PDB file of C-alpha atoms in Angstrom:
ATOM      1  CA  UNK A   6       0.000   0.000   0.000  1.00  0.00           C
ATOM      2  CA  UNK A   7       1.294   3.547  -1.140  1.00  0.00           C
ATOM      3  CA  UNK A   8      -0.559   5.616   0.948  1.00  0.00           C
ATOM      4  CA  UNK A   9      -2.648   5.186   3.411  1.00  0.00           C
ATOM      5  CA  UNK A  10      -5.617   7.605   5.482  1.00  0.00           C
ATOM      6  CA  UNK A  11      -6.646   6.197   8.301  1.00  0.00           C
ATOM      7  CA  UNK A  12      -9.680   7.887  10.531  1.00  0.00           C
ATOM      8  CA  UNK A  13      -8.448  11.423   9.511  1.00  0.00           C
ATOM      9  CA  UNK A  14     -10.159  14.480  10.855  1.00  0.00           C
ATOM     10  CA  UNK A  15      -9.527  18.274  10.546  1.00  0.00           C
ATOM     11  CA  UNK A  16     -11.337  21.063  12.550  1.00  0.00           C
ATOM     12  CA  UNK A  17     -11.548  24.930  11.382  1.00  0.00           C
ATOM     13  CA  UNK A  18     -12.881  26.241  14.710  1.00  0.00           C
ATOM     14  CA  UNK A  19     -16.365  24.635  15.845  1.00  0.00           C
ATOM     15  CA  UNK A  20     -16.225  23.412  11.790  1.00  0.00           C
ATOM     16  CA  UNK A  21     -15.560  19.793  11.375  1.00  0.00           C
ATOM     17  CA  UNK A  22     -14.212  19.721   8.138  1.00  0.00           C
ATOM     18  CA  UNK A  23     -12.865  16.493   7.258  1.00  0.00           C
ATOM     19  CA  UNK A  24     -14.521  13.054   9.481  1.00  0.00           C
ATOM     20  CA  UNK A  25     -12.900  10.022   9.818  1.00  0.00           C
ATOM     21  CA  UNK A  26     -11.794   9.573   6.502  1.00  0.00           C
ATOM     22  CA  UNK A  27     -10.057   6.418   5.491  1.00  0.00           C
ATOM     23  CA  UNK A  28      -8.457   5.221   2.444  1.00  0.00           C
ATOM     24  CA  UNK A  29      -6.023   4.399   0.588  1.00  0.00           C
ATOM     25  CA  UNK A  30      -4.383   4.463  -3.049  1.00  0.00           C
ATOM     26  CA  UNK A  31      -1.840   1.448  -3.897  1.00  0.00           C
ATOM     27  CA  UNK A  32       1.082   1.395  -5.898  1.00  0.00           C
ATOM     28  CA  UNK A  33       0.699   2.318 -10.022  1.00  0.00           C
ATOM     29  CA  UNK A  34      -3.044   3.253  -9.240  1.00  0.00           C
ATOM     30  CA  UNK A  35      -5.318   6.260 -10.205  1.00  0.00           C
ATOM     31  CA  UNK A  36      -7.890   7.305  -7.464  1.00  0.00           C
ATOM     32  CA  UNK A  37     -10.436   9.414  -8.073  1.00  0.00           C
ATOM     33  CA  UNK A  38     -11.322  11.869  -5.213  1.00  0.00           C
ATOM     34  CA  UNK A  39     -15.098  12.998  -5.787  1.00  0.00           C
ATOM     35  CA  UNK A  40     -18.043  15.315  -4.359  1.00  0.00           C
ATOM     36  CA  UNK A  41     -19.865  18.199  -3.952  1.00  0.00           C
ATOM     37  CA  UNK A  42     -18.635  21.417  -3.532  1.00  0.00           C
ATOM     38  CA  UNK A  43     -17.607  21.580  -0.240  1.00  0.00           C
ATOM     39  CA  UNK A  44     -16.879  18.382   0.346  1.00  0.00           C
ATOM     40  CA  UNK A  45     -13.596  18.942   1.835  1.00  0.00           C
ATOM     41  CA  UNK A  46     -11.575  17.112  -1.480  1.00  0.00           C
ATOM     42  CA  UNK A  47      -8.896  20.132  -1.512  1.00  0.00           C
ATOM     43  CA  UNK A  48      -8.470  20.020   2.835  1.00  0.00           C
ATOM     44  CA  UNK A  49      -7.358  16.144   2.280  1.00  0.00           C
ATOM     45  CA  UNK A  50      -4.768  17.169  -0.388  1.00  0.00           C
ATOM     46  CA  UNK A  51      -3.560  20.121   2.355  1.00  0.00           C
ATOM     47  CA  UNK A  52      -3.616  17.587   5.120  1.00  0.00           C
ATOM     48  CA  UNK A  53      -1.675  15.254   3.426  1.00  0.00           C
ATOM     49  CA  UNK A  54       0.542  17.471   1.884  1.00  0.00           C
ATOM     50  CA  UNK A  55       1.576  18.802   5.293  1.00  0.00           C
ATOM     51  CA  UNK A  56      -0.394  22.737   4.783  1.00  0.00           C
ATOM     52  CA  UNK A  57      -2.869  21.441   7.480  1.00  0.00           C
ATOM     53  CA  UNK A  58      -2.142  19.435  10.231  1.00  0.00           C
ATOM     54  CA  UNK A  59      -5.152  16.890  11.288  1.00  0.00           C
ATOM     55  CA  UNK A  60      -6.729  17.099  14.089  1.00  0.00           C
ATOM     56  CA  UNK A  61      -6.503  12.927  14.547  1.00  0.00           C
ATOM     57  CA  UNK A  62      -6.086  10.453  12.588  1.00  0.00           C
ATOM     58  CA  UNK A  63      -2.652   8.424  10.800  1.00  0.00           C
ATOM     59  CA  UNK A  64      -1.319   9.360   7.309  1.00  0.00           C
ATOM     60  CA  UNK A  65       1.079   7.106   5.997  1.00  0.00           C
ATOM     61  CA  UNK A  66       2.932   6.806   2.878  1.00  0.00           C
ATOM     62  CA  UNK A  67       4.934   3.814   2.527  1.00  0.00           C
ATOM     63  CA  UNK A  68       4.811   2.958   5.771  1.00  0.00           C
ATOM     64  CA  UNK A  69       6.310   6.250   7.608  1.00  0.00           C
ATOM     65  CA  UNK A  70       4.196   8.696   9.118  1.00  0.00           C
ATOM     66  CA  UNK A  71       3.540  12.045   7.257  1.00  0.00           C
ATOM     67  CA  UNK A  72       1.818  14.216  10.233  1.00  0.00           C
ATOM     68  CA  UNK A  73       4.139  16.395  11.393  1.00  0.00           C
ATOM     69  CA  UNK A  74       6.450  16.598   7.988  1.00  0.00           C
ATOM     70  CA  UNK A  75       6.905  19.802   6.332  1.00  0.00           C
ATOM     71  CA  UNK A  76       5.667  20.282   2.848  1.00  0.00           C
ATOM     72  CA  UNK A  77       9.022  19.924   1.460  1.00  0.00           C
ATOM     73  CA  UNK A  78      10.233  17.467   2.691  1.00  0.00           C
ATOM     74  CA  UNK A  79       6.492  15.435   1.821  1.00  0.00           C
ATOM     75  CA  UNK A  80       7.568  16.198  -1.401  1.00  0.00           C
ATOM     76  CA  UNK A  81      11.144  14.643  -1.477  1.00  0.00           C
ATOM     77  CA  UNK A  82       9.712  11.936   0.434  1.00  0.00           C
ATOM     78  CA  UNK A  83       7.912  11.352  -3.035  1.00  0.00           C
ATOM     79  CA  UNK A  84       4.387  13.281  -2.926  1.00  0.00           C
ATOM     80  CA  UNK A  85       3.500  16.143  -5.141  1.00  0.00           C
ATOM     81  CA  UNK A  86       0.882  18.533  -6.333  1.00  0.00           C
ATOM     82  CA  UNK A  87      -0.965  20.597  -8.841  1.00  0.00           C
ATOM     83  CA  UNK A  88      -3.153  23.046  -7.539  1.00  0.00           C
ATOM     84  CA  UNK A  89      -7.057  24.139  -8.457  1.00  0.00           C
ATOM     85  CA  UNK A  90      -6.001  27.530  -9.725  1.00  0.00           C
ATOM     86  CA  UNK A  91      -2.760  27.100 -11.619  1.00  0.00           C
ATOM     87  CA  UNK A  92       0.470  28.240  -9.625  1.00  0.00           C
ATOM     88  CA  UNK A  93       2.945  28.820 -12.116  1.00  0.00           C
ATOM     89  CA  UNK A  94       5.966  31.392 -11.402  1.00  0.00           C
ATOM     90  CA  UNK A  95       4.674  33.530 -13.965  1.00  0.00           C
ATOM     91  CA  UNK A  96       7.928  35.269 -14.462  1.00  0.00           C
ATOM     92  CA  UNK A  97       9.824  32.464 -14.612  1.00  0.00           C
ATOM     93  CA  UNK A  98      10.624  30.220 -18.462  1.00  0.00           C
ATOM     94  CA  UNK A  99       8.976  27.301 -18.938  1.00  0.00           C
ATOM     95  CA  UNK A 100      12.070  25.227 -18.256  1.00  0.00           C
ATOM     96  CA  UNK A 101      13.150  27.362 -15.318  1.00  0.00           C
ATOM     97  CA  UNK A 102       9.365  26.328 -13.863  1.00  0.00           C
ATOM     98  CA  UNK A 103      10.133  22.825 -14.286  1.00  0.00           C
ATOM     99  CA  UNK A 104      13.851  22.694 -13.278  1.00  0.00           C
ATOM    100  CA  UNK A 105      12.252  23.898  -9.562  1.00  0.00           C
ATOM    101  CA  UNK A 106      10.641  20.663  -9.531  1.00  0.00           C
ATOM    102  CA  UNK A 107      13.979  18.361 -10.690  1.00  0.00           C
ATOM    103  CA  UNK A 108      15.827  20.088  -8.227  1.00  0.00           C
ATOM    104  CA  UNK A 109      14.000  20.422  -5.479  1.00  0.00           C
ATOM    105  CA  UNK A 110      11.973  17.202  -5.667  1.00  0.00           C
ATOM    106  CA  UNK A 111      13.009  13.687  -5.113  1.00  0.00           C
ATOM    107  CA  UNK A 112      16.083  13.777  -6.932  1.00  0.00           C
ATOM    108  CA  UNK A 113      17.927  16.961  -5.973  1.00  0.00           C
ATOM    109  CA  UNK A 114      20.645  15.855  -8.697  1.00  0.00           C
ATOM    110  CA  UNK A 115      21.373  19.615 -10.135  1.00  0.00           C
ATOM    111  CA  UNK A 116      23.692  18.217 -12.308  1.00  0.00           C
ATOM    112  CA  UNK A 117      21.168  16.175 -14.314  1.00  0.00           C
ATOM    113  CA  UNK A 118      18.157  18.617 -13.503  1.00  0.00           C
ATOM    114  CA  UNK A 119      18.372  20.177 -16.975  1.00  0.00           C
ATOM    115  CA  UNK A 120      18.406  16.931 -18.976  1.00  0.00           C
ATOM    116  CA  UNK A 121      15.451  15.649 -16.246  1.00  0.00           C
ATOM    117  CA  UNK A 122      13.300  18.483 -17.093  1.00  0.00           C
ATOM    118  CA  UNK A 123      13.817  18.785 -20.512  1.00  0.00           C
ATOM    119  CA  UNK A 124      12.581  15.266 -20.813  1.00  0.00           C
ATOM    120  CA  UNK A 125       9.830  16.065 -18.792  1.00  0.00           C
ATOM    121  CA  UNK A 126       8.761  18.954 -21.166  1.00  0.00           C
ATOM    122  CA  UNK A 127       9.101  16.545 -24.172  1.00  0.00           C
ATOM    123  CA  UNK A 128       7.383  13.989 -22.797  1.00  0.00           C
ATOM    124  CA  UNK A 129       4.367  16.475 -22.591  1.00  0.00           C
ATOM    125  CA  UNK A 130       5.015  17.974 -26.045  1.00  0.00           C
ATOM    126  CA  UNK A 131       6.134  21.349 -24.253  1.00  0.00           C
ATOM    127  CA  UNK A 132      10.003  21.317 -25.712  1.00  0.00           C
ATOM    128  CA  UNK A 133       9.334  24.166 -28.160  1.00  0.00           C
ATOM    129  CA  UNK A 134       7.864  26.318 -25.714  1.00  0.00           C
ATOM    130  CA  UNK A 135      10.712  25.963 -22.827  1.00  0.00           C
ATOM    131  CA  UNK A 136      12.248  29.248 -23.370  1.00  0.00           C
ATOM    132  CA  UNK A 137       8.690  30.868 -23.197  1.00  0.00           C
ATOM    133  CA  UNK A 138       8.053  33.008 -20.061  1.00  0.00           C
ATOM    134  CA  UNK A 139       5.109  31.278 -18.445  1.00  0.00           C
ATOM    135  CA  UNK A 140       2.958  34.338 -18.154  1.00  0.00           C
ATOM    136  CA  UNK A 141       2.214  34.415 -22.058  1.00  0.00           C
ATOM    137  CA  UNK A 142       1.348  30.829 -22.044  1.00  0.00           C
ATOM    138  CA  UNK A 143      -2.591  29.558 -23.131  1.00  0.00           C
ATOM    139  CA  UNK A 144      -4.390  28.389 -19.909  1.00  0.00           C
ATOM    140  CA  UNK A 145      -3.935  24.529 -20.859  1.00  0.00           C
ATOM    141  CA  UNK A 146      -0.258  25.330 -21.285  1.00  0.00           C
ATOM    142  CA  UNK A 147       0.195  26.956 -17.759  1.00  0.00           C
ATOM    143  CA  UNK A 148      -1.474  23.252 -16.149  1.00  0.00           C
ATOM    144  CA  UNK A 149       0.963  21.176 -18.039  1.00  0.00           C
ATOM    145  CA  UNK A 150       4.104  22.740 -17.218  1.00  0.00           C
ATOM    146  CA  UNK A 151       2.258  22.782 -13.971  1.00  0.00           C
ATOM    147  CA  UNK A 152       2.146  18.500 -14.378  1.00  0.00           C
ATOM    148  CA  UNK A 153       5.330  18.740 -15.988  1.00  0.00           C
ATOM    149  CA  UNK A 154       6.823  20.360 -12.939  1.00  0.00           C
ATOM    150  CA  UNK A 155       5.379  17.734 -10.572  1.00  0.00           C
ATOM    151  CA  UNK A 156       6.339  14.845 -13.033  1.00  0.00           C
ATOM    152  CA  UNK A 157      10.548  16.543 -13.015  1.00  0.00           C
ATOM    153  CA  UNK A 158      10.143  16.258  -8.996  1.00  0.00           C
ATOM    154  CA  UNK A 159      10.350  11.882  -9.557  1.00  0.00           C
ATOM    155  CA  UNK A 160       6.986  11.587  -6.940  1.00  0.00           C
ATOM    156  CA  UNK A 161       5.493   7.987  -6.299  1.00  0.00           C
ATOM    157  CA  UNK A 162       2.158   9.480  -5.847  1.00  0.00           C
ATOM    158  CA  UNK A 163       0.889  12.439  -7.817  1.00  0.00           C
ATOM    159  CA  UNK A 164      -2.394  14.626  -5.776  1.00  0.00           C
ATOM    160  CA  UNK A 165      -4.251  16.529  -8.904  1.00  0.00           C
ATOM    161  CA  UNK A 166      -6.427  18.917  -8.263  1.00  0.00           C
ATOM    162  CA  UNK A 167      -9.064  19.278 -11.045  1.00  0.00           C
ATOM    163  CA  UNK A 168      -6.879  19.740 -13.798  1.00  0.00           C
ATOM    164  CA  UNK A 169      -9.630  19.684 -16.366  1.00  0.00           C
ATOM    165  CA  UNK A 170     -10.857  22.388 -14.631  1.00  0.00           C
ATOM    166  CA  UNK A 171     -11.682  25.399 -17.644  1.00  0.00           C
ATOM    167  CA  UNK A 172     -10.489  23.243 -20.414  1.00  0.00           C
ATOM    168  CA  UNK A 173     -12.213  22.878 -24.072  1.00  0.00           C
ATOM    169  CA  UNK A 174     -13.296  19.158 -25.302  1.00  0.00           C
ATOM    170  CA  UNK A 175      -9.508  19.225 -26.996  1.00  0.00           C
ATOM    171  CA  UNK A 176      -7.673  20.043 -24.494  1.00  0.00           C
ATOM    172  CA  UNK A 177      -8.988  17.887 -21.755  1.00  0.00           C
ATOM    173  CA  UNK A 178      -8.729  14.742 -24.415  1.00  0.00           C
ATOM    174  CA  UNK A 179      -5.254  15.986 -24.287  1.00  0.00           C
ATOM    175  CA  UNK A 180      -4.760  16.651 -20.524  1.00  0.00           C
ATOM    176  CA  UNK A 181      -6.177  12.975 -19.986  1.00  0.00           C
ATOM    177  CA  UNK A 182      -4.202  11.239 -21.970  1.00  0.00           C
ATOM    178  CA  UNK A 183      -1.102  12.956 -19.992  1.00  0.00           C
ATOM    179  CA  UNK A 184      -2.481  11.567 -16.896  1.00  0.00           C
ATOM    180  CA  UNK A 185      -3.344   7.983 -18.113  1.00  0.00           C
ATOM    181  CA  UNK A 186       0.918   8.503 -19.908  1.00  0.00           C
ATOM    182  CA  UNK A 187       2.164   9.332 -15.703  1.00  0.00           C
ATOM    183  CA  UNK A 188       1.076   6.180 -14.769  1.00  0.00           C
ATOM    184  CA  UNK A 189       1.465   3.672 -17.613  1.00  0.00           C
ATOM    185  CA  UNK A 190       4.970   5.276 -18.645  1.00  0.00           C
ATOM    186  CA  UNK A 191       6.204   6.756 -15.437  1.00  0.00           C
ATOM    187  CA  UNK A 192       4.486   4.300 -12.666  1.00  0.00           C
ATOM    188  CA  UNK A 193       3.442   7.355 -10.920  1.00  0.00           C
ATOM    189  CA  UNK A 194       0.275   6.706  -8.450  1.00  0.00           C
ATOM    190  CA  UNK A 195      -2.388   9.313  -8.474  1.00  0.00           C
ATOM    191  CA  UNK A 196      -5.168  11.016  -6.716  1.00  0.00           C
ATOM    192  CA  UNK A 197      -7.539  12.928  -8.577  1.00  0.00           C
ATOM    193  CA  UNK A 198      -9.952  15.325  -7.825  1.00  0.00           C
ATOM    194  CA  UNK A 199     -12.475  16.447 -10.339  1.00  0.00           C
ATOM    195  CA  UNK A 200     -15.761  17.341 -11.352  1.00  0.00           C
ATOM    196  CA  UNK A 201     -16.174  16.354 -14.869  1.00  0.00           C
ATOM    197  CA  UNK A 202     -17.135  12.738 -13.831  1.00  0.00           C
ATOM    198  CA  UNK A 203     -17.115  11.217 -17.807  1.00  0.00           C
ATOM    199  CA  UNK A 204     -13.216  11.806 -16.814  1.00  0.00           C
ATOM    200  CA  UNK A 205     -13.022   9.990 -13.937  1.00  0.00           C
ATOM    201  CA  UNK A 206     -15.422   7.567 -14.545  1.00  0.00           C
ATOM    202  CA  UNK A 207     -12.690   6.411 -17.822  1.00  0.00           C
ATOM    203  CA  UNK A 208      -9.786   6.182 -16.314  1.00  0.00           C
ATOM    204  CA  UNK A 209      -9.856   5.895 -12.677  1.00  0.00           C
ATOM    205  CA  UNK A 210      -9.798   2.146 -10.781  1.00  0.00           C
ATOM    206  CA  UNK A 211     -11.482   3.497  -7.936  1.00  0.00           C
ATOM    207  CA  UNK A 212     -13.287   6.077  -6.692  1.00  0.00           C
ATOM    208  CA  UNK A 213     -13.291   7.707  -3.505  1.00  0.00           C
ATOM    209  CA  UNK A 214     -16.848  10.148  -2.652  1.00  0.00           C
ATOM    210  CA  UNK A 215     -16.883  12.583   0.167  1.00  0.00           C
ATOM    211  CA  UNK A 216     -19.808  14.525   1.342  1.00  0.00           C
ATOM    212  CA  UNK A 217     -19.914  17.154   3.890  1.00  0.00           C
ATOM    213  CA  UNK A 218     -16.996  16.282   5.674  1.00  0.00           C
ATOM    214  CA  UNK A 219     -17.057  12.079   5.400  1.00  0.00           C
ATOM    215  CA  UNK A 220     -17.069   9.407   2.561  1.00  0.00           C
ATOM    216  CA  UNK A 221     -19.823   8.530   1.415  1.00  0.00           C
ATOM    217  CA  UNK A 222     -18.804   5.668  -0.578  1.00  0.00           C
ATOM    218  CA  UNK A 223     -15.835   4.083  -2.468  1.00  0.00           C
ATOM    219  CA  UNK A 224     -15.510   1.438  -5.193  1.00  0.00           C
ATOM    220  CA  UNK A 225     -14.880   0.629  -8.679  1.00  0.00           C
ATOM    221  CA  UNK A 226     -16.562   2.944 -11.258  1.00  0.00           C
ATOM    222  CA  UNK A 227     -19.148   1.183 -11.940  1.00  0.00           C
ATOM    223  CA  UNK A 228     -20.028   0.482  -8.438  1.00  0.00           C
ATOM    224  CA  UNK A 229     -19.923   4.240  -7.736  1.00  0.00           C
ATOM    225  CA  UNK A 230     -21.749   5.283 -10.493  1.00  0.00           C
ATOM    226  CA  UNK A 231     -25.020   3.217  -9.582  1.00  0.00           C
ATOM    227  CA  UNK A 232     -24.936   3.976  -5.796  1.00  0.00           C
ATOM    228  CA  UNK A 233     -27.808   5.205  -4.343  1.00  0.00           C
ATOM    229  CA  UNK A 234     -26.074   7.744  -1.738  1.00  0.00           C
ATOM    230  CA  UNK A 235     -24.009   8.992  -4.472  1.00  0.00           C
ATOM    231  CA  UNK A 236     -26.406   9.927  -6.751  1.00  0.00           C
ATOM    232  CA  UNK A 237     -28.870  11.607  -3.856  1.00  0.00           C
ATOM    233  CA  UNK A 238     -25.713  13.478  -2.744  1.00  0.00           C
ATOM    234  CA  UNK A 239     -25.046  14.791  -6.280  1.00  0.00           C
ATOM    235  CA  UNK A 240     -28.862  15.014  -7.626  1.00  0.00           C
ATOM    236  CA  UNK A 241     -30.148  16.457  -4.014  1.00  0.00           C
ATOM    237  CA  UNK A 242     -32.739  13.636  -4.395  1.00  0.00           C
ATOM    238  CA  UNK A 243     -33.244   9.951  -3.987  1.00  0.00           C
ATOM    239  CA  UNK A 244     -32.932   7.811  -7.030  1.00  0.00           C
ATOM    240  CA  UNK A 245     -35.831   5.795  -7.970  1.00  0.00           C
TER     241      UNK A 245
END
């Protein structure tokens, strides 16, 4: 097992955010992390990611215990991130965006950094654009030297955070077949979060739901997609 939730909870004052959330994503495997707005998807990516610190609960990944771990070193532990709203240095090349994650990720190798992140950005057909400041790129080009980034950093487990999010037909064909190409070519684990559910009803193995705070379910696609909870939770009624 890769990583590991077990009875998680996080508290924002008298809010209970997050409520004994358990689960876990294994090794090569893409988990999709579903629900309402609300739900508190984005709080387990900060928990985990070290941002927030849980209130209870065990996070492990590969066995060692996460709570208490700065974000960086999370990350050369072997977890990284995209975010909701794109966080490109917007000053910054292309390359020079993605060389942050080769040398400050897992590797830390500055020597082959350059090499490692040019392969990243021709791996994601972004070689032409590397000397581009990353300000005048189109939207879908910011999130995949955003992935591209995360990919240079050498993670075992990848946390996406709606990446489709504001992305024509085209270019979220595109984006998905990038995320399918982490795990098949790279071996790269993922969690997912997103809302267009064709998406992650296509390519994830399983599928996490959360609902105000808790999970409401989890399962294989097809087992999520003809739950009764589920559907009330998204439809705001029961389901025939």
């Amino acid at each position: 097992m890769l990583l590991e939730l077990t009875n998680v909870n996080k508290f924002f004052g008298g809010l209970h955010v997050l409520s004994d959330i358990s689960f876990y994503v294994d090794e090569k495997e893409i988990v999709g992390l579903i629900g309402p707005n609300g739900a508190g998807k984005t709080t387990i990516f900060n928990v985990i990611t070290g941002i927030y610190r849980p209130n209870a609960g065990s996070i492990q990944f590969r066995g060692q215990d996460l709570i208490g771990l700065k974000p960086y070193r999370i990350c050369r532990n072997g977890i990284v991130r995209t975010f909701q709203l794109v966080r490109n240095f917007q000053t910054m090349t292309v390359l020079e965006n993605v060389l942050v994650g080769s040398i400050y990720g897992k590797g830390g190798e500055k020597k082959r950094a350059r090499d490692e992140a040019l392969a990243c950005l021709e791996i994601l057909d972004l070689l032409e654009l590397k000397d581009t400041v990353s300000a005048h790129l189109t939207y879908s080009d910011r999130r995949l030297v955003e992935i591209a980034r995360a990919i240079a950093a050498k993670p075992g487990l990848a946390l996406l955070d709606e990446p489709l999010a504001g992305l024509n037909p085209t270019e979220t064909e595109k984006i998905m077949g990038v995320i399918k190409d982490i795990r098949e070519r790279h071996g790269i684990s993922i969690l997912w979060i997103e809302h267009k559910m064709d998406a992650i009803f296509n390519i994830c193995d399983r599928i996490v739901v959360l609902d105000y705070g808790k999970k409401l379910a989890e399962g294989g696609p097809k087992e999520i997609a003809t739950d009764k909870n589920v559907i009330e939770a998204y439809l705001g009624e029961p389901s025939a």
